[in-house]
Amino acid sequence: MTSTPGPAPLPEPAPPGAAAEATGERNPADRATPDGVPPDRVTPVRPATDRATAHLLDRFLAALRPRLPLRALWAHGSLAGGDYQQGRSDLDLIAIVDRPCTPEEERQLGELHATLDRTDPLAAKLHCSYLAADETADPAHIHLTWAHRELKRRTVTPVTRRELHTFGRVLYGDAPTALLPPVTDAELATFIRTDLREFWRPALDEPEEWLQDIWVDLGMLTLARATVTLRDGTLISKGEALAVLGELGAPDEVIADIRHRRYGPAAPPPPPGPARPSDRLGRRADLTRAFLGPAIDRTLATYGHTFPAPPG
């Protein structure tokens, strides 16, 4: 990175709500894998955006526009799909710019995100990929991305692309249909099967990972949502996926644990000092892995060579 004067101070935020018409949830440990789960073909009802989240989105957009040749800013994931939980869900965003970012612009973006992170507790969950307008066609292309408090490069997957076409929320500029090529059902189904077979199934061989909440939550919810999409081409929310997990035979104890942490009362902060895996976490990990292996195999065997049937 070049050493040049820093970016201008963050502008004063606009009134809450100006950007409330705003990506998913990231994969565990940001491994090289899909960053979402299957989307629905039916546009959900637009959820109301809480004032704290709207304030952050307003502030981000106001700071972004002077720094980049911005053509559009979109939201996908939980906020766009109606399952957003303040402080628990990620804020998954896609920015379309006229051209690739320069090294200096990349540096300024890093400082912008770091400043937001220091001054707004919700900003730690704000993720944004920056796509040049002439680089949107290839789902395998890697794009500059801020995620998990650092700049990196990763793809915008077919899942995210379908999600944007189906219920993406426009914060600024053109709609996704104007700038982003659509994803076919065959492309989406192929991607989902590959995700299950090449990422989630091998990940079960790493037992230590499954002591973490994020692995349990995303592994279980991804399976349920992927199964429904491969079966009939529709999307369900994470909340709806909990019911599907029951139908698939998932352990009640694990389903209840996910429901409580994602939708129940906020948990107290952990005690100070080094964290040690508890017996409860070890049992939960064992139950999760014992269920997911055969369940993934059944889904792949059932829907391994078919495309989802049209809804209705």
Short mmCIF file of N, CA and C in Angstrom, two decimals, residues 129-262:
data_model
loop_
_atom_site.label_atom_id
_atom_site.label_comp_id
_atom_site.label_asym_id
_atom_site.label_seq_id
_atom_site.Cartn_x
_atom_site.Cartn_y
_atom_site.Cartn_z
N SER A 129 -18.57 -6.62 -0.29
CA SER A 129 -17.73 -6.94 -1.44
C SER A 129 -17.86 -5.83 -2.47
N TYR A 130 -16.73 -5.49 -3.10
CA TYR A 130 -16.67 -4.38 -4.05
C TYR A 130 -16.40 -4.96 -5.44
N LEU A 131 -17.40 -4.85 -6.33
CA LEU A 131 -17.32 -5.43 -7.66
C LEU A 131 -17.23 -4.32 -8.70
N ALA A 132 -16.23 -4.42 -9.58
CA ALA A 132 -16.19 -3.52 -10.73
C ALA A 132 -17.31 -3.91 -11.69
N ALA A 133 -17.91 -2.91 -12.32
CA ALA A 133 -19.09 -3.16 -13.14
C ALA A 133 -18.81 -4.12 -14.28
N ASP A 134 -17.58 -4.15 -14.80
CA ASP A 134 -17.27 -5.05 -15.91
C ASP A 134 -16.69 -6.38 -15.43
N GLU A 135 -16.78 -6.66 -14.12
CA GLU A 135 -16.28 -7.92 -13.57
C GLU A 135 -17.36 -8.69 -12.81
N THR A 136 -18.61 -8.48 -13.17
CA THR A 136 -19.70 -9.10 -12.42
C THR A 136 -20.16 -10.43 -12.99
N ALA A 137 -19.73 -10.78 -14.20
CA ALA A 137 -20.33 -11.92 -14.89
C ALA A 137 -19.88 -13.27 -14.34
N ASP A 138 -18.63 -13.38 -13.90
CA ASP A 138 -18.06 -14.67 -13.54
C ASP A 138 -18.19 -14.93 -12.04
N PRO A 139 -18.99 -15.93 -11.61
CA PRO A 139 -19.10 -16.21 -10.18
C PRO A 139 -17.79 -16.67 -9.54
N ALA A 140 -16.82 -17.11 -10.35
CA ALA A 140 -15.54 -17.56 -9.80
C ALA A 140 -14.55 -16.41 -9.62
N HIS A 141 -14.87 -15.23 -10.13
CA HIS A 141 -13.96 -14.09 -10.01
C HIS A 141 -13.89 -13.64 -8.56
N ILE A 142 -12.69 -13.28 -8.10
CA ILE A 142 -12.55 -12.82 -6.72
C ILE A 142 -12.58 -11.30 -6.69
N HIS A 143 -13.20 -10.77 -5.64
CA HIS A 143 -13.41 -9.33 -5.52
C HIS A 143 -12.92 -8.84 -4.15
N LEU A 144 -12.49 -7.60 -4.12
CA LEU A 144 -12.12 -6.98 -2.85
C LEU A 144 -13.30 -7.04 -1.89
N THR A 145 -13.03 -7.48 -0.67
CA THR A 145 -14.09 -7.66 0.32
C THR A 145 -13.60 -7.28 1.70
N TRP A 146 -14.44 -6.56 2.43
CA TRP A 146 -14.20 -6.35 3.85
C TRP A 146 -15.07 -7.36 4.60
N ALA A 147 -14.45 -8.21 5.40
CA ALA A 147 -15.18 -9.19 6.19
C ALA A 147 -14.35 -9.58 7.39
N HIS A 148 -15.02 -9.76 8.50
CA HIS A 148 -14.35 -10.18 9.73
C HIS A 148 -13.18 -9.26 10.06
N ARG A 149 -13.43 -7.95 9.86
CA ARG A 149 -12.51 -6.89 10.29
C ARG A 149 -11.20 -6.85 9.53
N GLU A 150 -11.23 -7.28 8.27
CA GLU A 150 -10.04 -7.14 7.44
C GLU A 150 -10.42 -7.18 5.96
N LEU A 151 -9.54 -6.60 5.14
CA LEU A 151 -9.71 -6.66 3.69
C LEU A 151 -9.16 -7.98 3.19
N LYS A 152 -9.91 -8.59 2.27
CA LYS A 152 -9.50 -9.84 1.66
C LYS A 152 -10.13 -9.89 0.27
N ARG A 153 -9.98 -11.00 -0.40
CA ARG A 153 -10.61 -11.17 -1.71
C ARG A 153 -11.34 -12.51 -1.74
N ARG A 154 -12.58 -12.45 -2.21
CA ARG A 154 -13.36 -13.67 -2.31
C ARG A 154 -14.43 -13.51 -3.38
N THR A 155 -15.10 -14.61 -3.70
CA THR A 155 -16.10 -14.59 -4.77
C THR A 155 -17.44 -14.08 -4.25
N VAL A 156 -18.30 -13.74 -5.20
CA VAL A 156 -19.72 -13.50 -4.92
C VAL A 156 -20.45 -14.68 -5.55
N THR A 157 -20.90 -15.57 -4.72
CA THR A 157 -21.33 -16.89 -5.16
C THR A 157 -22.66 -16.87 -5.90
N PRO A 158 -22.97 -17.97 -6.60
CA PRO A 158 -24.30 -18.07 -7.23
C PRO A 158 -25.45 -17.93 -6.24
N VAL A 159 -25.26 -18.38 -5.00
CA VAL A 159 -26.31 -18.23 -4.00
C VAL A 159 -26.58 -16.75 -3.73
N THR A 160 -25.52 -16.00 -3.48
CA THR A 160 -25.67 -14.57 -3.24
C THR A 160 -26.28 -13.87 -4.45
N ARG A 161 -25.86 -14.25 -5.64
CA ARG A 161 -26.38 -13.62 -6.85
C ARG A 161 -27.88 -13.88 -7.02
N ARG A 162 -28.30 -15.12 -6.80
CA ARG A 162 -29.73 -15.41 -6.89
C ARG A 162 -30.50 -14.67 -5.80
N GLU A 163 -29.93 -14.62 -4.63
CA GLU A 163 -30.55 -13.89 -3.53
C GLU A 163 -30.76 -12.43 -3.90
N LEU A 164 -29.75 -11.81 -4.50
CA LEU A 164 -29.86 -10.41 -4.89
C LEU A 164 -30.95 -10.21 -5.94
N HIS A 165 -31.04 -11.11 -6.89
CA HIS A 165 -32.08 -11.00 -7.92
C HIS A 165 -33.47 -11.21 -7.33
N THR A 166 -33.57 -12.05 -6.31
CA THR A 166 -34.87 -12.40 -5.77
C THR A 166 -35.40 -11.37 -4.78
N PHE A 167 -34.54 -10.98 -3.82
CA PHE A 167 -35.03 -10.03 -2.81
C PHE A 167 -33.95 -9.07 -2.34
N GLY A 168 -32.95 -8.80 -3.17
CA GLY A 168 -31.92 -7.84 -2.78
C GLY A 168 -32.53 -6.48 -2.51
N ARG A 169 -32.00 -5.80 -1.54
CA ARG A 169 -32.51 -4.48 -1.15
C ARG A 169 -31.54 -3.41 -1.63
N VAL A 170 -32.06 -2.44 -2.30
CA VAL A 170 -31.24 -1.38 -2.89
C VAL A 170 -31.08 -0.24 -1.89
N LEU A 171 -29.82 0.02 -1.53
CA LEU A 171 -29.52 1.17 -0.70
C LEU A 171 -29.21 2.40 -1.55
N TYR A 172 -28.65 2.13 -2.75
CA TYR A 172 -28.23 3.24 -3.61
C TYR A 172 -28.09 2.72 -5.02
N GLY A 173 -28.49 3.53 -6.00
CA GLY A 173 -28.21 3.25 -7.40
C GLY A 173 -29.14 2.24 -8.04
N ASP A 174 -28.63 1.56 -9.06
CA ASP A 174 -29.43 0.64 -9.86
C ASP A 174 -29.77 -0.64 -9.09
N ALA A 175 -30.81 -1.31 -9.54
CA ALA A 175 -31.21 -2.59 -8.96
C ALA A 175 -30.27 -3.69 -9.45
N PRO A 176 -30.19 -4.82 -8.72
CA PRO A 176 -29.32 -5.92 -9.15
C PRO A 176 -29.63 -6.43 -10.55
N THR A 177 -30.89 -6.43 -10.96
CA THR A 177 -31.23 -6.94 -12.29
C THR A 177 -30.59 -6.12 -13.41
N ALA A 178 -30.22 -4.87 -13.12
CA ALA A 178 -29.62 -4.02 -14.15
C ALA A 178 -28.13 -4.25 -14.31
N LEU A 179 -27.47 -4.80 -13.29
CA LEU A 179 -26.01 -4.85 -13.31
C LEU A 179 -25.43 -6.24 -13.09
N LEU A 180 -26.24 -7.18 -12.64
CA LEU A 180 -25.73 -8.50 -12.26
C LEU A 180 -26.41 -9.57 -13.09
N PRO A 181 -25.63 -10.39 -13.81
CA PRO A 181 -26.25 -11.46 -14.60
C PRO A 181 -27.03 -12.44 -13.71
N PRO A 182 -28.15 -12.97 -14.21
CA PRO A 182 -28.93 -13.92 -13.41
C PRO A 182 -28.24 -15.27 -13.30
N VAL A 183 -28.72 -16.07 -12.36
CA VAL A 183 -28.20 -17.42 -12.12
C VAL A 183 -29.30 -18.42 -12.49
N THR A 184 -28.96 -19.41 -13.29
CA THR A 184 -29.95 -20.41 -13.67
C THR A 184 -30.17 -21.40 -12.52
N ASP A 185 -31.29 -22.11 -12.59
CA ASP A 185 -31.55 -23.14 -11.58
C ASP A 185 -30.48 -24.23 -11.59
N ALA A 186 -30.01 -24.58 -12.79
CA ALA A 186 -28.98 -25.61 -12.88
C ALA A 186 -27.69 -25.14 -12.23
N GLU A 187 -27.29 -23.90 -12.48
CA GLU A 187 -26.08 -23.36 -11.86
C GLU A 187 -26.20 -23.33 -10.35
N LEU A 188 -27.36 -22.91 -9.86
CA LEU A 188 -27.57 -22.83 -8.42
C LEU A 188 -27.52 -24.20 -7.77
N ALA A 189 -28.21 -25.18 -8.37
CA ALA A 189 -28.23 -26.52 -7.81
C ALA A 189 -26.84 -27.14 -7.80
N THR A 190 -26.10 -26.95 -8.88
CA THR A 190 -24.74 -27.48 -8.95
C THR A 190 -23.87 -26.87 -7.86
N PHE A 191 -23.99 -25.57 -7.66
CA PHE A 191 -23.20 -24.90 -6.63
C PHE A 191 -23.53 -25.44 -5.24
N ILE A 192 -24.82 -25.60 -4.95
CA ILE A 192 -25.24 -26.06 -3.62
C ILE A 192 -24.73 -27.47 -3.36
N ARG A 193 -24.87 -28.35 -4.35
CA ARG A 193 -24.37 -29.72 -4.16
C ARG A 193 -22.86 -29.73 -3.93
N THR A 194 -22.15 -28.91 -4.68
CA THR A 194 -20.69 -28.85 -4.51
C THR A 194 -20.33 -28.35 -3.12
N ASP A 195 -21.07 -27.37 -2.64
CA ASP A 195 -20.83 -26.83 -1.30
C ASP A 195 -21.00 -27.91 -0.24
N LEU A 196 -22.10 -28.66 -0.34
CA LEU A 196 -22.33 -29.72 0.64
C LEU A 196 -21.25 -30.81 0.55
N ARG A 197 -20.93 -31.20 -0.68
CA ARG A 197 -20.01 -32.34 -0.88
C ARG A 197 -18.56 -31.97 -0.59
N GLU A 198 -18.13 -30.78 -1.00
CA GLU A 198 -16.70 -30.46 -0.94
C GLU A 198 -16.30 -29.57 0.23
N PHE A 199 -17.26 -28.93 0.87
CA PHE A 199 -16.91 -28.14 2.05
C PHE A 199 -17.48 -28.73 3.32
N TRP A 200 -18.81 -28.84 3.39
CA TRP A 200 -19.41 -29.23 4.66
C TRP A 200 -19.13 -30.68 5.03
N ARG A 201 -19.17 -31.59 4.05
CA ARG A 201 -18.92 -33.00 4.39
C ARG A 201 -17.49 -33.20 4.90
N PRO A 202 -16.45 -32.71 4.22
CA PRO A 202 -15.09 -32.86 4.77
C PRO A 202 -14.89 -32.13 6.09
N ALA A 203 -15.61 -31.02 6.29
CA ALA A 203 -15.43 -30.25 7.53
C ALA A 203 -15.80 -31.06 8.76
N LEU A 204 -16.62 -32.10 8.61
CA LEU A 204 -17.01 -32.91 9.75
C LEU A 204 -15.83 -33.71 10.30
N ASP A 205 -14.75 -33.79 9.55
CA ASP A 205 -13.55 -34.49 10.02
C ASP A 205 -12.68 -33.62 10.92
N GLU A 206 -13.13 -32.43 11.23
CA GLU A 206 -12.37 -31.50 12.08
C GLU A 206 -13.18 -31.23 13.35
N PRO A 207 -13.16 -32.15 14.31
CA PRO A 207 -14.06 -32.05 15.47
C PRO A 207 -13.91 -30.79 16.29
N GLU A 208 -12.71 -30.24 16.38
CA GLU A 208 -12.51 -29.04 17.20
C GLU A 208 -13.33 -27.86 16.68
N GLU A 209 -13.50 -27.77 15.37
CA GLU A 209 -14.27 -26.66 14.81
C GLU A 209 -15.70 -26.66 15.32
N TRP A 210 -16.25 -27.84 15.54
CA TRP A 210 -17.67 -27.96 15.86
C TRP A 210 -17.98 -27.68 17.33
N LEU A 211 -16.97 -27.29 18.07
CA LEU A 211 -17.22 -26.76 19.41
C LEU A 211 -17.70 -25.31 19.36
N GLN A 212 -17.57 -24.68 18.19
CA GLN A 212 -17.94 -23.27 18.03
C GLN A 212 -19.39 -23.14 17.57
N ASP A 213 -20.07 -22.12 18.11
CA ASP A 213 -21.47 -21.87 17.74
C ASP A 213 -21.65 -21.71 16.24
N ILE A 214 -20.75 -20.94 15.60
CA ILE A 214 -20.94 -20.59 14.20
C ILE A 214 -20.93 -21.83 13.31
N TRP A 215 -20.10 -22.81 13.63
CA TRP A 215 -20.07 -24.03 12.83
C TRP A 215 -21.36 -24.83 13.00
N VAL A 216 -21.80 -24.96 14.23
CA VAL A 216 -23.05 -25.69 14.48
C VAL A 216 -24.22 -25.01 13.77
N ASP A 217 -24.33 -23.70 13.95
CA ASP A 217 -25.46 -22.97 13.37
C ASP A 217 -25.46 -23.06 11.85
N LEU A 218 -24.36 -22.69 11.22
CA LEU A 218 -24.34 -22.64 9.76
C LEU A 218 -24.35 -24.03 9.15
N GLY A 219 -23.68 -24.98 9.77
CA GLY A 219 -23.72 -26.33 9.23
C GLY A 219 -25.13 -26.89 9.22
N MET A 220 -25.84 -26.76 10.32
CA MET A 220 -27.19 -27.29 10.42
C MET A 220 -28.17 -26.52 9.53
N LEU A 221 -28.11 -25.20 9.59
CA LEU A 221 -29.06 -24.39 8.83
C LEU A 221 -28.80 -24.47 7.33
N THR A 222 -27.53 -24.56 6.94
CA THR A 222 -27.21 -24.71 5.52
C THR A 222 -27.78 -26.01 4.98
N LEU A 223 -27.64 -27.10 5.72
CA LEU A 223 -28.19 -28.37 5.26
C LEU A 223 -29.69 -28.26 5.04
N ALA A 224 -30.42 -27.70 6.01
CA ALA A 224 -31.87 -27.62 5.88
C ALA A 224 -32.28 -26.76 4.69
N ARG A 225 -31.64 -25.61 4.54
CA ARG A 225 -32.01 -24.72 3.45
C ARG A 225 -31.60 -25.28 2.09
N ALA A 226 -30.44 -25.91 2.05
CA ALA A 226 -29.99 -26.54 0.80
C ALA A 226 -30.93 -27.66 0.39
N THR A 227 -31.38 -28.47 1.34
CA THR A 227 -32.28 -29.57 1.03
C THR A 227 -33.58 -29.06 0.41
N VAL A 228 -34.14 -28.00 0.99
CA VAL A 228 -35.39 -27.44 0.46
C VAL A 228 -35.18 -26.86 -0.93
N THR A 229 -34.08 -26.16 -1.15
CA THR A 229 -33.83 -25.57 -2.47
C THR A 229 -33.61 -26.65 -3.52
N LEU A 230 -32.85 -27.69 -3.20
CA LEU A 230 -32.64 -28.77 -4.16
C LEU A 230 -33.94 -29.54 -4.43
N ARG A 231 -34.81 -29.58 -3.45
CA ARG A 231 -36.06 -30.32 -3.59
C ARG A 231 -37.07 -29.59 -4.47
N ASP A 232 -37.26 -28.28 -4.21
CA ASP A 232 -38.34 -27.61 -4.94
C ASP A 232 -38.00 -26.19 -5.40
N GLY A 233 -36.75 -25.76 -5.22
CA GLY A 233 -36.33 -24.47 -5.75
C GLY A 233 -36.72 -23.27 -4.93
N THR A 234 -37.22 -23.48 -3.72
CA THR A 234 -37.64 -22.35 -2.89
C THR A 234 -36.67 -22.10 -1.76
N LEU A 235 -36.74 -20.88 -1.22
CA LEU A 235 -35.89 -20.51 -0.09
C LEU A 235 -36.70 -20.47 1.18
N ILE A 236 -36.06 -20.84 2.26
CA ILE A 236 -36.64 -20.65 3.57
C ILE A 236 -35.67 -19.84 4.41
N SER A 237 -36.20 -19.14 5.39
CA SER A 237 -35.36 -18.35 6.29
C SER A 237 -34.65 -19.28 7.27
N LYS A 238 -33.73 -18.70 8.01
CA LYS A 238 -33.04 -19.50 9.03
C LYS A 238 -34.02 -19.98 10.09
N GLY A 239 -34.99 -19.13 10.45
CA GLY A 239 -36.00 -19.55 11.41
C GLY A 239 -36.81 -20.72 10.90
N GLU A 240 -37.21 -20.67 9.64
CA GLU A 240 -37.96 -21.77 9.04
C GLU A 240 -37.11 -23.02 8.92
N ALA A 241 -35.82 -22.83 8.75
CA ALA A 241 -34.93 -23.99 8.63
C ALA A 241 -34.91 -24.82 9.90
N LEU A 242 -35.17 -24.20 11.04
CA LEU A 242 -35.19 -24.96 12.28
C LEU A 242 -36.29 -26.02 12.25
N ALA A 243 -37.46 -25.68 11.68
CA ALA A 243 -38.54 -26.66 11.56
C ALA A 243 -38.16 -27.77 10.60
N VAL A 244 -37.48 -27.42 9.51
CA VAL A 244 -37.05 -28.43 8.54
C VAL A 244 -36.04 -29.38 9.18
N LEU A 245 -35.17 -28.86 10.04
CA LEU A 245 -34.22 -29.74 10.72
C LEU A 245 -34.94 -30.81 11.52
N GLY A 246 -36.05 -30.43 12.15
CA GLY A 246 -36.84 -31.43 12.86
C GLY A 246 -37.37 -32.50 11.94
N GLU A 247 -37.84 -32.08 10.76
CA GLU A 247 -38.35 -33.05 9.78
C GLU A 247 -37.25 -33.97 9.27
N LEU A 248 -36.03 -33.46 9.22
CA LEU A 248 -34.90 -34.26 8.75
C LEU A 248 -34.34 -35.17 9.83
N GLY A 249 -34.87 -35.06 11.05
CA GLY A 249 -34.42 -35.94 12.12
C GLY A 249 -33.26 -35.42 12.94
N ALA A 250 -33.01 -34.11 12.90
CA ALA A 250 -31.91 -33.53 13.68
C ALA A 250 -32.21 -33.64 15.17
N PRO A 251 -31.19 -33.73 16.01
CA PRO A 251 -31.40 -33.85 17.46
C PRO A 251 -32.15 -32.64 18.02
N ASP A 252 -33.20 -32.88 18.77
CA ASP A 252 -33.98 -31.80 19.37
C ASP A 252 -33.12 -30.88 20.22
N GLU A 253 -32.15 -31.47 20.90
CA GLU A 253 -31.28 -30.70 21.80
C GLU A 253 -30.48 -29.66 21.02
N VAL A 254 -30.00 -30.01 19.84
CA VAL A 254 -29.22 -29.08 19.03
C VAL A 254 -30.13 -28.02 18.42
N ILE A 255 -31.31 -28.41 17.95
CA ILE A 255 -32.26 -27.45 17.40
C ILE A 255 -32.63 -26.40 18.45
N ALA A 256 -32.92 -26.86 19.67
CA ALA A 256 -33.29 -25.93 20.74
C ALA A 256 -32.14 -24.99 21.07
N ASP A 257 -30.92 -25.50 21.04
CA ASP A 257 -29.75 -24.67 21.32
C ASP A 257 -29.62 -23.55 20.27
N ILE A 258 -29.77 -23.90 19.00
CA ILE A 258 -29.67 -22.90 17.94
C ILE A 258 -30.79 -21.88 18.07
N ARG A 259 -32.00 -22.34 18.29
CA ARG A 259 -33.14 -21.42 18.40
C ARG A 259 -32.95 -20.44 19.54
N HIS A 260 -32.49 -20.92 20.65
CA HIS A 260 -32.32 -20.05 21.81
C HIS A 260 -31.26 -18.98 21.55
N ARG A 261 -30.13 -19.38 20.97
CA ARG A 261 -29.05 -18.42 20.77
C ARG A 261 -29.36 -17.41 19.67
N ARG A 262 -30.09 -17.83 18.66
CA ARG A 262 -30.37 -16.93 17.53
C ARG A 262 -31.61 -16.09 17.73
#
